[in-house]
Tab-separated table of N, CA, C and O in Angstrom:
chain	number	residue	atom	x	y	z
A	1	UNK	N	93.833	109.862	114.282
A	1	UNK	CA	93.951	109.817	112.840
A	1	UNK	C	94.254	108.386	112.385
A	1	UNK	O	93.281	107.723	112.023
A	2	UNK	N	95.521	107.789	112.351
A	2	UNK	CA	95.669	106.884	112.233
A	2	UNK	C	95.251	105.131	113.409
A	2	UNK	O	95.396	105.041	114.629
A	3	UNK	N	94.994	104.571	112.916
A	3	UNK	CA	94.435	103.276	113.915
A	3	UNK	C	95.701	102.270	114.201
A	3	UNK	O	96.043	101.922	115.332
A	4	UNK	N	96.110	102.009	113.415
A	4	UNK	CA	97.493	101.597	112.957
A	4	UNK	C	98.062	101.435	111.466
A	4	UNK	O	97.338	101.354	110.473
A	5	UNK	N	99.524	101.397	111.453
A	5	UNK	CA	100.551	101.639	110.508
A	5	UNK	C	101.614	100.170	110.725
A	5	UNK	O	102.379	99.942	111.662
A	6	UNK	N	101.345	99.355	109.551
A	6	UNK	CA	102.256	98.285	109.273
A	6	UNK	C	103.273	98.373	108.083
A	6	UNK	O	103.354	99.459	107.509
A	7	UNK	N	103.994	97.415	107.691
A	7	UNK	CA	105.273	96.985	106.558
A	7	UNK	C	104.754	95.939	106.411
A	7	UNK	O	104.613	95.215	107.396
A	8	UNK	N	104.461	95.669	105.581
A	8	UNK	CA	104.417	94.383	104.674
A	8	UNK	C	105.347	93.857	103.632
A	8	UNK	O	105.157	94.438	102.564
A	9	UNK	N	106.467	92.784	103.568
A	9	UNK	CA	107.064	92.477	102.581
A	9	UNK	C	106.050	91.739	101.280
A	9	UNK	O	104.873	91.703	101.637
A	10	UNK	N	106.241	91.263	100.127
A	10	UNK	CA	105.810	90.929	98.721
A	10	UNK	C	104.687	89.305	99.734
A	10	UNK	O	103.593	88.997	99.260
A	11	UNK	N	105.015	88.851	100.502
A	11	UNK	CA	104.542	87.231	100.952
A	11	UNK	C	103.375	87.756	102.093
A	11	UNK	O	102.454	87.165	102.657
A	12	UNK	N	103.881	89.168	102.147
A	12	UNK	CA	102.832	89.355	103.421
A	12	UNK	C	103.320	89.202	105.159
A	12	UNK	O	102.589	89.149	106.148
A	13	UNK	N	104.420	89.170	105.095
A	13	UNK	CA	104.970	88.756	106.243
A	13	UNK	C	105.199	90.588	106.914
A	13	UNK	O	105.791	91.589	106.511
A	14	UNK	N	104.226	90.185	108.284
A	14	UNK	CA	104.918	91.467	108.745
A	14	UNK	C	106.149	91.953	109.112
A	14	UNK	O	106.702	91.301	109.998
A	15	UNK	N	106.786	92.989	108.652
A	15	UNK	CA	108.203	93.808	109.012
A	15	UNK	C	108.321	94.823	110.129
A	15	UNK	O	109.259	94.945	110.916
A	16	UNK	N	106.840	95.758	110.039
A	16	UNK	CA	106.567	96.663	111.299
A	16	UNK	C	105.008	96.337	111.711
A	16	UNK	O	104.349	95.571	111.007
A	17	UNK	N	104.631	96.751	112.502
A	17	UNK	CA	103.452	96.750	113.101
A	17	UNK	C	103.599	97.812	114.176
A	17	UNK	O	104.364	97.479	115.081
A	18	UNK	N	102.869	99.395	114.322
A	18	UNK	CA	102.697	99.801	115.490
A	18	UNK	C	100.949	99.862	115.559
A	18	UNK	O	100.339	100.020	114.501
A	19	UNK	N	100.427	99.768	116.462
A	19	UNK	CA	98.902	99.908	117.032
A	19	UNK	C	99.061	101.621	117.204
A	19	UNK	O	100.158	102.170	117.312
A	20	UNK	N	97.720	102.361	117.206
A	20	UNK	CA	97.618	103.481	117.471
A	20	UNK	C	96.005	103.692	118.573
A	20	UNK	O	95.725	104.546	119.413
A	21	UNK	N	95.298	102.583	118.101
A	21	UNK	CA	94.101	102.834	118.797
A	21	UNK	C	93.025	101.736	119.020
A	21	UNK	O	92.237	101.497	119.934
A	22	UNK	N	93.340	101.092	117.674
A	22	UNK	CA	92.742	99.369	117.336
A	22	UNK	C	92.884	98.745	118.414
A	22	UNK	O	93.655	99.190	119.264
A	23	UNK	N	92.196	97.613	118.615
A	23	UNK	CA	92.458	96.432	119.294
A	23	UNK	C	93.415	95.429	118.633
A	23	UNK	O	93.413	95.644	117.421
A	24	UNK	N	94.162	94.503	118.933
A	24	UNK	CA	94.942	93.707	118.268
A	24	UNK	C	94.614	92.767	117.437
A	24	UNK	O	95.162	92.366	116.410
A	25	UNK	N	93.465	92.390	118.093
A	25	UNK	CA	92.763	91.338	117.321
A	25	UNK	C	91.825	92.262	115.368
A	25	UNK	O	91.518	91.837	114.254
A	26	UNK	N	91.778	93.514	116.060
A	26	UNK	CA	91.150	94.170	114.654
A	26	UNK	C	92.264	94.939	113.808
A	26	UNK	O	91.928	95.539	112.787
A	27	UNK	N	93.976	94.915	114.360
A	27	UNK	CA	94.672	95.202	113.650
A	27	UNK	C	95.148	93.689	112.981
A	27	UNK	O	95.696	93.730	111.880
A	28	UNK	N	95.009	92.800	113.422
A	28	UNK	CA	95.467	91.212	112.732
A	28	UNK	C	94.314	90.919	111.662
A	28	UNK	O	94.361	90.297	110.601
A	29	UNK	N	93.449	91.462	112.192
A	29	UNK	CA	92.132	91.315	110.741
A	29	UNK	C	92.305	91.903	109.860
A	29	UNK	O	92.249	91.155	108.885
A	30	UNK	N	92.618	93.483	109.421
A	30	UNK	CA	93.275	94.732	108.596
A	30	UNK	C	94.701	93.911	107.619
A	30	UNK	O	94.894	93.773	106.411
A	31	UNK	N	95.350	93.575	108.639
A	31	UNK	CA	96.663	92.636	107.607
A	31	UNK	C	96.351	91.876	107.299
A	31	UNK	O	96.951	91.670	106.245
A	32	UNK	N	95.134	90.476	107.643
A	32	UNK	CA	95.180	89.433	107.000
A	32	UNK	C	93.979	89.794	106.293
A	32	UNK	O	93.592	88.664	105.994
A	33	UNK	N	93.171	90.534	105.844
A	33	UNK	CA	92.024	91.398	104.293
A	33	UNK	C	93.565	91.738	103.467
A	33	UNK	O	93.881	91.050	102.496
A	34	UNK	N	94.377	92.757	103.919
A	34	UNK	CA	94.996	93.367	103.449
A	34	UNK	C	95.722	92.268	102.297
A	34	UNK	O	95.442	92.103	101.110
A	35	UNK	N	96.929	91.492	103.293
A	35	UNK	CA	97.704	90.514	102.593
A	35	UNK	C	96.219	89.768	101.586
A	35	UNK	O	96.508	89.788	100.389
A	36	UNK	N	95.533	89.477	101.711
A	36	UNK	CA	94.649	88.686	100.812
A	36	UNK	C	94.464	89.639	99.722
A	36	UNK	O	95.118	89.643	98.679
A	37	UNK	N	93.482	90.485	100.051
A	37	UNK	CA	92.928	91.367	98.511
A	37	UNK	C	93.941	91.587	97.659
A	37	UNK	O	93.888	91.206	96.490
A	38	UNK	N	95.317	92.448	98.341
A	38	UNK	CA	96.138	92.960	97.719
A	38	UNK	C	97.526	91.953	97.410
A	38	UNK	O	98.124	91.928	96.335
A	39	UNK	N	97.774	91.372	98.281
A	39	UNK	CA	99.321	90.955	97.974
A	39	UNK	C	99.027	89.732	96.995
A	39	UNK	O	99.312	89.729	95.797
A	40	UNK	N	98.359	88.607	97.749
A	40	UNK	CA	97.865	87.323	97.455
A	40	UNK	C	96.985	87.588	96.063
A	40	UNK	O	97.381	87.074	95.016
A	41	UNK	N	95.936	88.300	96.079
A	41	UNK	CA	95.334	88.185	94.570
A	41	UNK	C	96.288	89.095	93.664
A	41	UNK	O	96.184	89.202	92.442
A	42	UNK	N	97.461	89.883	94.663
A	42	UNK	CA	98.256	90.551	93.352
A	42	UNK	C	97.606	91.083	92.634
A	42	UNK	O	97.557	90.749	91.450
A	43	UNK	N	96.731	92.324	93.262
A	43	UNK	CA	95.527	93.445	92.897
A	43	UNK	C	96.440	94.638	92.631
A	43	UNK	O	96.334	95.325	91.615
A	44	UNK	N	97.561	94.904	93.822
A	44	UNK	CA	98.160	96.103	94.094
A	44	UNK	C	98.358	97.272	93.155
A	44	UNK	O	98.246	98.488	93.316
A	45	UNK	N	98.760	96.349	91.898
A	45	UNK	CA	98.681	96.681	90.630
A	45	UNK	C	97.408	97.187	89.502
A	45	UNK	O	97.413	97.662	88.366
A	46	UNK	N	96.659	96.912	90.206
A	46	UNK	CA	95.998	97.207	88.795
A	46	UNK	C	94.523	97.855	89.394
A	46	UNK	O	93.497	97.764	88.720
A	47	UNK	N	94.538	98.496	90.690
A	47	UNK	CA	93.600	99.165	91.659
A	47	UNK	C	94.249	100.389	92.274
A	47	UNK	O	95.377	100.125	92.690
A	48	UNK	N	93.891	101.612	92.454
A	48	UNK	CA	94.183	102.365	93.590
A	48	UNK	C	94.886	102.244	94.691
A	48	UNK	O	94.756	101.211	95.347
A	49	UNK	N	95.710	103.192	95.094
A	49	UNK	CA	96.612	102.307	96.639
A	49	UNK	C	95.585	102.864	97.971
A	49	UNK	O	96.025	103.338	99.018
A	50	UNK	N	94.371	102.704	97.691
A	50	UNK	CA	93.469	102.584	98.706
A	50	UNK	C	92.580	101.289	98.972
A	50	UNK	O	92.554	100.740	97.871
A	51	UNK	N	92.010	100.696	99.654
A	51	UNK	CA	91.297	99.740	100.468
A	51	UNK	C	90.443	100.569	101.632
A	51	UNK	O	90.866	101.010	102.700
A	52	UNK	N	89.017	100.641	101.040
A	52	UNK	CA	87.991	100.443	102.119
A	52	UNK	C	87.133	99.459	102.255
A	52	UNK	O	86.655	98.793	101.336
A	53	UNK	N	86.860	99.317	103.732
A	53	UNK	CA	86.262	98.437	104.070
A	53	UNK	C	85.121	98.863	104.975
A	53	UNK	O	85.306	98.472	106.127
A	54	UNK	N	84.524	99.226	104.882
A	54	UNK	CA	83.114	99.875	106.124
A	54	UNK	C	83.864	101.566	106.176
A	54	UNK	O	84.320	102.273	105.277
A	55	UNK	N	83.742	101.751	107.501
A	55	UNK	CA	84.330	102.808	107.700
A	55	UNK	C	85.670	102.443	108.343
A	55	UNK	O	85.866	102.813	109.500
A	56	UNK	N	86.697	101.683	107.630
A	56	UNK	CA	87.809	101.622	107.881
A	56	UNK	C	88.588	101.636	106.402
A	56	UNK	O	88.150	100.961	105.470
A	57	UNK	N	90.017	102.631	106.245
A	57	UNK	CA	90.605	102.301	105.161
A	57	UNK	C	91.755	102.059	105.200
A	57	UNK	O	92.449	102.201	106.207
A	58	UNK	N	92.212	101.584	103.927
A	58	UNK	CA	93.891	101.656	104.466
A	58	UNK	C	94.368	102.271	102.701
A	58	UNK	O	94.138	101.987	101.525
A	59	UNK	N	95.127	103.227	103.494
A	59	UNK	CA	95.867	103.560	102.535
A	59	UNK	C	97.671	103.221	102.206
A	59	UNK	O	98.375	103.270	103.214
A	60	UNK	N	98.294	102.937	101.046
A	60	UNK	CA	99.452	102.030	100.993
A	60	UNK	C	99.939	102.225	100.050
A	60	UNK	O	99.307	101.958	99.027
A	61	UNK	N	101.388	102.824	99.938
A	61	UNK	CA	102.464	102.723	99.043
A	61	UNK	C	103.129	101.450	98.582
A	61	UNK	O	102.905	100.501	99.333
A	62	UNK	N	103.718	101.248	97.774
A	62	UNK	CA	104.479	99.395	97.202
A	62	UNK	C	105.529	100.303	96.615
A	62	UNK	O	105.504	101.062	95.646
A	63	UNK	N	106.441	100.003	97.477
A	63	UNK	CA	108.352	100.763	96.996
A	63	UNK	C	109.186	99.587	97.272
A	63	UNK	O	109.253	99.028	98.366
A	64	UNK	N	109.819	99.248	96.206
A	64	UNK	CA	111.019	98.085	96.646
A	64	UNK	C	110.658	96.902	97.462
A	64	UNK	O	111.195	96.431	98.465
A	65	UNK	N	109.784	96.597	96.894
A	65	UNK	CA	108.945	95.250	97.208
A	65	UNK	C	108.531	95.045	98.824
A	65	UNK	O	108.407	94.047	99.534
A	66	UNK	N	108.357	96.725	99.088
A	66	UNK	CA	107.442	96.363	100.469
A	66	UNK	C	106.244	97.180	100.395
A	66	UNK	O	106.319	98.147	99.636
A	67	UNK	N	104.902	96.957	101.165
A	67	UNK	CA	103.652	97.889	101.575
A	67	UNK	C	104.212	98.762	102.770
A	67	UNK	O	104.941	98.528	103.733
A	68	UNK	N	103.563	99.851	102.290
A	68	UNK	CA	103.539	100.952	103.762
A	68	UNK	C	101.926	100.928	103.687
A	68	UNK	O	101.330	101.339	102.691
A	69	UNK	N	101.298	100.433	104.781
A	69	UNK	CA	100.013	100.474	105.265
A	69	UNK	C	99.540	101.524	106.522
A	69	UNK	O	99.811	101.398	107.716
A	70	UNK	N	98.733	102.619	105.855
A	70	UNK	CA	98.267	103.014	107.002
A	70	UNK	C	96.963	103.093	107.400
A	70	UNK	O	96.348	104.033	106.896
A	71	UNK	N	96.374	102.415	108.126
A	71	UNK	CA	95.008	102.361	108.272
A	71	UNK	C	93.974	103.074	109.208
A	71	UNK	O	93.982	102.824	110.414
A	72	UNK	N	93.000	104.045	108.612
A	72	UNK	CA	92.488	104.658	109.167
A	72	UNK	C	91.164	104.837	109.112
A	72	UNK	O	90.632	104.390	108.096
A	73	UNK	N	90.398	105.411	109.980
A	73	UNK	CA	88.942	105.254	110.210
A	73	UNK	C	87.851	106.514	109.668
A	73	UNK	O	86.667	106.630	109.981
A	74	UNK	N	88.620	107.361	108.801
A	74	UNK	CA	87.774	108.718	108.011
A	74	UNK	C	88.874	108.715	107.049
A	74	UNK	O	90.058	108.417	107.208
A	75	UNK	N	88.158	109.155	105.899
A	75	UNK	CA	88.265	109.151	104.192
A	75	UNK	C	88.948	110.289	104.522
A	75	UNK	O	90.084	110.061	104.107
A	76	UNK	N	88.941	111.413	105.034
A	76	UNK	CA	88.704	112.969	104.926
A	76	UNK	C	90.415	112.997	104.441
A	76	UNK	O	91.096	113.400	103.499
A	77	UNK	N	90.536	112.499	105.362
A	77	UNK	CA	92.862	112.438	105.603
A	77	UNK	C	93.870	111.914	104.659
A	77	UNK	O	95.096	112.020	104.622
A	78	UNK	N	92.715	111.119	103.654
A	78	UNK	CA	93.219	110.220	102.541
A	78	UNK	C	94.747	110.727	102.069
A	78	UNK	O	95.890	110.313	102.266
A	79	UNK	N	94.192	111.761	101.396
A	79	UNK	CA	95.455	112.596	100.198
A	79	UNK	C	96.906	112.965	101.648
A	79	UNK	O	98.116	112.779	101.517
A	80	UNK	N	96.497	113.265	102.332
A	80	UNK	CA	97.578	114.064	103.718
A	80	UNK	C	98.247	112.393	104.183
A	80	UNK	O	99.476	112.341	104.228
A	81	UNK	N	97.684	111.444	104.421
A	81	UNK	CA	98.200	110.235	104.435
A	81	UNK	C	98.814	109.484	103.626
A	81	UNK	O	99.635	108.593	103.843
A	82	UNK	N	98.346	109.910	102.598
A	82	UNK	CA	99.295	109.238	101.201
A	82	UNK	C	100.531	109.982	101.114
A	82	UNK	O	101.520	109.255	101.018
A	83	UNK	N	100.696	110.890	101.118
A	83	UNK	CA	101.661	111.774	100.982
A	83	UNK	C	102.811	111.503	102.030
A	83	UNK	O	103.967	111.353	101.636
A	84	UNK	N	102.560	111.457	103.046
A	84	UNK	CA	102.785	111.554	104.713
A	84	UNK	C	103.649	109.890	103.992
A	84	UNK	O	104.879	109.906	103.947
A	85	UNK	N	103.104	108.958	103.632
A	85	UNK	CA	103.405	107.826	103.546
A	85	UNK	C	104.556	107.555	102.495
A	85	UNK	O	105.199	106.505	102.496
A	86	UNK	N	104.769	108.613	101.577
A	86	UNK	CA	105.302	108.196	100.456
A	86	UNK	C	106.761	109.510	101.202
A	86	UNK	O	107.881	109.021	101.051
A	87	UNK	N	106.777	110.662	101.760
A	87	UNK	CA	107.422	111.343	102.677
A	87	UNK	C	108.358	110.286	103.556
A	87	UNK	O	109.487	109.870	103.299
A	88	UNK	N	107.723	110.076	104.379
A	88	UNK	CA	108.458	108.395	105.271
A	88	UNK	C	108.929	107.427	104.460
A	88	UNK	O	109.900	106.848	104.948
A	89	UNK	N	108.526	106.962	103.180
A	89	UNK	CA	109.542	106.143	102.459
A	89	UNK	C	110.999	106.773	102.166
A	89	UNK	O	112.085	106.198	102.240
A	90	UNK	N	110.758	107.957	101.853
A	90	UNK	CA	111.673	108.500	100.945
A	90	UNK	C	112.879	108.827	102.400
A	90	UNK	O	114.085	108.870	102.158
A	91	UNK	N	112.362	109.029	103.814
A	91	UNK	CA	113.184	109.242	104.290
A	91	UNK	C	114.007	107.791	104.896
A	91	UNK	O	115.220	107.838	105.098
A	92	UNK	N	113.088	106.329	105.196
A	92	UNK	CA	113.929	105.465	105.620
A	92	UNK	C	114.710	104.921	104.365
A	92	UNK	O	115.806	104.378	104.508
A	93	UNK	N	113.995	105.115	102.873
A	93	UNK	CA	115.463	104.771	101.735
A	93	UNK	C	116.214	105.446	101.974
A	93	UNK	O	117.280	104.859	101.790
A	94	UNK	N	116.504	107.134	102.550
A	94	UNK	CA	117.793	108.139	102.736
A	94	UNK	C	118.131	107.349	103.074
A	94	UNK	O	118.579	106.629	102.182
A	95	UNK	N	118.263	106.662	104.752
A	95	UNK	CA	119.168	106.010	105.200
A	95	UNK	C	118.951	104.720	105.846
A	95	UNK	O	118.898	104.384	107.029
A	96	UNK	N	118.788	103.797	104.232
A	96	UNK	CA	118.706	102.817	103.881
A	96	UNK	C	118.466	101.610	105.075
A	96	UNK	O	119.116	100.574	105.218
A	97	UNK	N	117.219	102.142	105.943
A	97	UNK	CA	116.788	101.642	106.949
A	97	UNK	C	116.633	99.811	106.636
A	97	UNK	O	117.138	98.813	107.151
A	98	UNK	N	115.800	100.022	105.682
A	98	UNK	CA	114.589	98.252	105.325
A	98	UNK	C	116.116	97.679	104.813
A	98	UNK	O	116.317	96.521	105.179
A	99	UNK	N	116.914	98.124	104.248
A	99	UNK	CA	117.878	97.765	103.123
A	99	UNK	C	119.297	97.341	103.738
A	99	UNK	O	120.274	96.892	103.140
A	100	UNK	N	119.116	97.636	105.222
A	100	UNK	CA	120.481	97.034	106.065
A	100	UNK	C	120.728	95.640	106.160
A	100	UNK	O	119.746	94.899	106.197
A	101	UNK	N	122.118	95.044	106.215
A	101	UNK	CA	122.377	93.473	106.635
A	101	UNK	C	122.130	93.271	107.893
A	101	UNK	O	121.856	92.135	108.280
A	102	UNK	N	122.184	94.364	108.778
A	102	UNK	CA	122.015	94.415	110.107
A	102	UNK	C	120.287	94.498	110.422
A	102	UNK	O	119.796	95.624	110.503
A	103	UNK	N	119.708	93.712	110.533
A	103	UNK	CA	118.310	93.469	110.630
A	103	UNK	C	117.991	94.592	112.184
A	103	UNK	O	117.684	95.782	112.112
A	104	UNK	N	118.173	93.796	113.477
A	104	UNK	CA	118.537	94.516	114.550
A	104	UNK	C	118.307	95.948	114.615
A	104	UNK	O	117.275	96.594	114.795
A	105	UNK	N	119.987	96.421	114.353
A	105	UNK	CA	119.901	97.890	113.837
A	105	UNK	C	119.172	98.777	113.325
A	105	UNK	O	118.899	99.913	113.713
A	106	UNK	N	118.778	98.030	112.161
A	106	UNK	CA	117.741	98.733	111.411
A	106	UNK	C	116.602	98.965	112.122
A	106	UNK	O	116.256	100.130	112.322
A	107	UNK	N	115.878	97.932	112.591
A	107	UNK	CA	115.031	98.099	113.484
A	107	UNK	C	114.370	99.082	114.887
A	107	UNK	O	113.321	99.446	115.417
A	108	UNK	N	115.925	99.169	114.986
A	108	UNK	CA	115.507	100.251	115.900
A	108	UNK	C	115.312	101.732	115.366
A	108	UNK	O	114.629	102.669	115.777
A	109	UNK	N	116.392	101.545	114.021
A	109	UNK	CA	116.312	102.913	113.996
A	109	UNK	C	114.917	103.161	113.109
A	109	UNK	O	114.341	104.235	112.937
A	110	UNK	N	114.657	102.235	112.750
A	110	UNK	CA	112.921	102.293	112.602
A	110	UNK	C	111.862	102.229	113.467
A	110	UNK	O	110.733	102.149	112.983
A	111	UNK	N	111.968	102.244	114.326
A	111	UNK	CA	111.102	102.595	115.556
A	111	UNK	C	111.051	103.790	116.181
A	111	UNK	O	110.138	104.392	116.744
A	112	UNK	N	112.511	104.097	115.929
A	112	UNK	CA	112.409	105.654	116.539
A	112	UNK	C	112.085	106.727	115.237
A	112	UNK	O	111.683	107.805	115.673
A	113	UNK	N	112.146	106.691	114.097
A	113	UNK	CA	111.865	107.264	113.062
A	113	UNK	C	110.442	107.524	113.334
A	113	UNK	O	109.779	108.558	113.422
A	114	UNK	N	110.059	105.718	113.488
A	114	UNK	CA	108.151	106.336	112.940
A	114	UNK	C	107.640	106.570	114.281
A	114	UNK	O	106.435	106.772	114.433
A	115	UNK	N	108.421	106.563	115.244
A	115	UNK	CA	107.915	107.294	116.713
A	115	UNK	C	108.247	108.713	116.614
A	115	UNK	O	107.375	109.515	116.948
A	116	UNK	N	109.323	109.121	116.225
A	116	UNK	CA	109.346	110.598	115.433
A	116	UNK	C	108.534	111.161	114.721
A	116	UNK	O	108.111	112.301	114.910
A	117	UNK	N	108.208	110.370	113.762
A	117	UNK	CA	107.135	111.018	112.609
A	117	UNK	C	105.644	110.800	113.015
A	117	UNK	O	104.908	111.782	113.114
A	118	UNK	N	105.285	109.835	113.198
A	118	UNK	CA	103.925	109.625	113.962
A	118	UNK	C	103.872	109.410	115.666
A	118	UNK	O	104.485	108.636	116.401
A	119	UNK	N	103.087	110.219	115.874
A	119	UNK	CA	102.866	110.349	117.443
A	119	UNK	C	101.967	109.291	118.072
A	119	UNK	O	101.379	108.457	117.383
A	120	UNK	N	101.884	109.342	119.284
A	120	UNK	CA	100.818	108.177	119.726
A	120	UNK	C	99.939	108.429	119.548
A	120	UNK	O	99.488	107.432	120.113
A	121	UNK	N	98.821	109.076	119.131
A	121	UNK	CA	97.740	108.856	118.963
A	121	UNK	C	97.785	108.815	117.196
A	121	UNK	O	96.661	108.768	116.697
A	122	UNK	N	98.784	108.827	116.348
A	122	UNK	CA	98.391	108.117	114.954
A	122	UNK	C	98.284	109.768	114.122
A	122	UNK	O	97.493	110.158	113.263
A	123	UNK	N	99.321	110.400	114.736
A	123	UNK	CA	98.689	111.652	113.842
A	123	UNK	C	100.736	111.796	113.224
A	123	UNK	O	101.832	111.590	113.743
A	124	UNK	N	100.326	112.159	112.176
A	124	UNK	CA	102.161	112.485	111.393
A	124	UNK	C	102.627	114.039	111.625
A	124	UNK	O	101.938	115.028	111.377
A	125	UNK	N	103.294	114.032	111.893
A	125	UNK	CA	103.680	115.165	112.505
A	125	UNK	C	104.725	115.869	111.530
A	125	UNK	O	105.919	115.604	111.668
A	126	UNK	N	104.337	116.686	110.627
A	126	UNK	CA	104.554	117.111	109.284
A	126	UNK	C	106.261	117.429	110.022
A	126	UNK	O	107.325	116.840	109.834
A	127	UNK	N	105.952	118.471	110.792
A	127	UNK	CA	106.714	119.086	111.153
A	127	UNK	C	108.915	118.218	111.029
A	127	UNK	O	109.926	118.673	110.492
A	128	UNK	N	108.704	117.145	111.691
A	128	UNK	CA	109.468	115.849	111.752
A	128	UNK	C	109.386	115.877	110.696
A	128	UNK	O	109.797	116.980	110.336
A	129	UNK	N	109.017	115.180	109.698
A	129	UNK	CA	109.196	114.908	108.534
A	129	UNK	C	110.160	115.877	107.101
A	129	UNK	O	111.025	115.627	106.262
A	130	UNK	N	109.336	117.020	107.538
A	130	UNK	CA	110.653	117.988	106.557
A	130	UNK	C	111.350	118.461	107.513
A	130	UNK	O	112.329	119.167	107.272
């Protein structure tokens, strides 16, 4: 389902990055279209929180001045991914994951969250989530 799932802060600087299936070199291409169309021309606003590109899309929430990017390779999943995406915000603001002084900390417990919620092969696992 998913190819990979990044964080983007407002400059574009990555915060998360996990791979799901991509190559590295075609998940570094996905963020640097991404950071351009959207952050840099400062589109985010005034377009859909979708981006396609061939048969690749990314779909992306903007909460508290970060992107949740998830990028995937069929349209079909769109609405279940958006949702899924805006679900996972609402649970790392519960406990104010992005929003810690403790950078570190946070980190991990963001790794194990979206290793909780998304599985290795890129699929969200509803179930985890509620």
């Amino acid at each position: 389902m998913l190819t990979s799932f990044f964080i983007l802060n407002n400059d574009g600087t990555t915060i998360f990055n996990k791979l799901f299936s991509d190559s590295l070199k075609k998940n570094a291409t996905f963020r640097t279209i991404f950071t351009t169309d959207r952050i840099i021309a400062n589109s985010h606003f005034m377009v859909p929180p979708i981006l396609t590109i061939g048969t690749t899309t990314m779909i992306y929430i903007y909460r508290d001045g970060l992107f949740y990017v998830a990028v995937i390779n069929k349209n079909e999943e769109a609405i279940f991914i958006w949702d899924n995406l805006i679900k996972l915000y609402e649970i790392l603001n519960d406990l104010k994951i992005l929003k810690s002084l403790r950078l570190k900390e946070s980190m991990l417990k963001l790794i194990h969250i979206i290793n909780f919620v998304i599985d290795d092969q890129g699929v969200f696992q509803t179930q985890n989530i509620n």
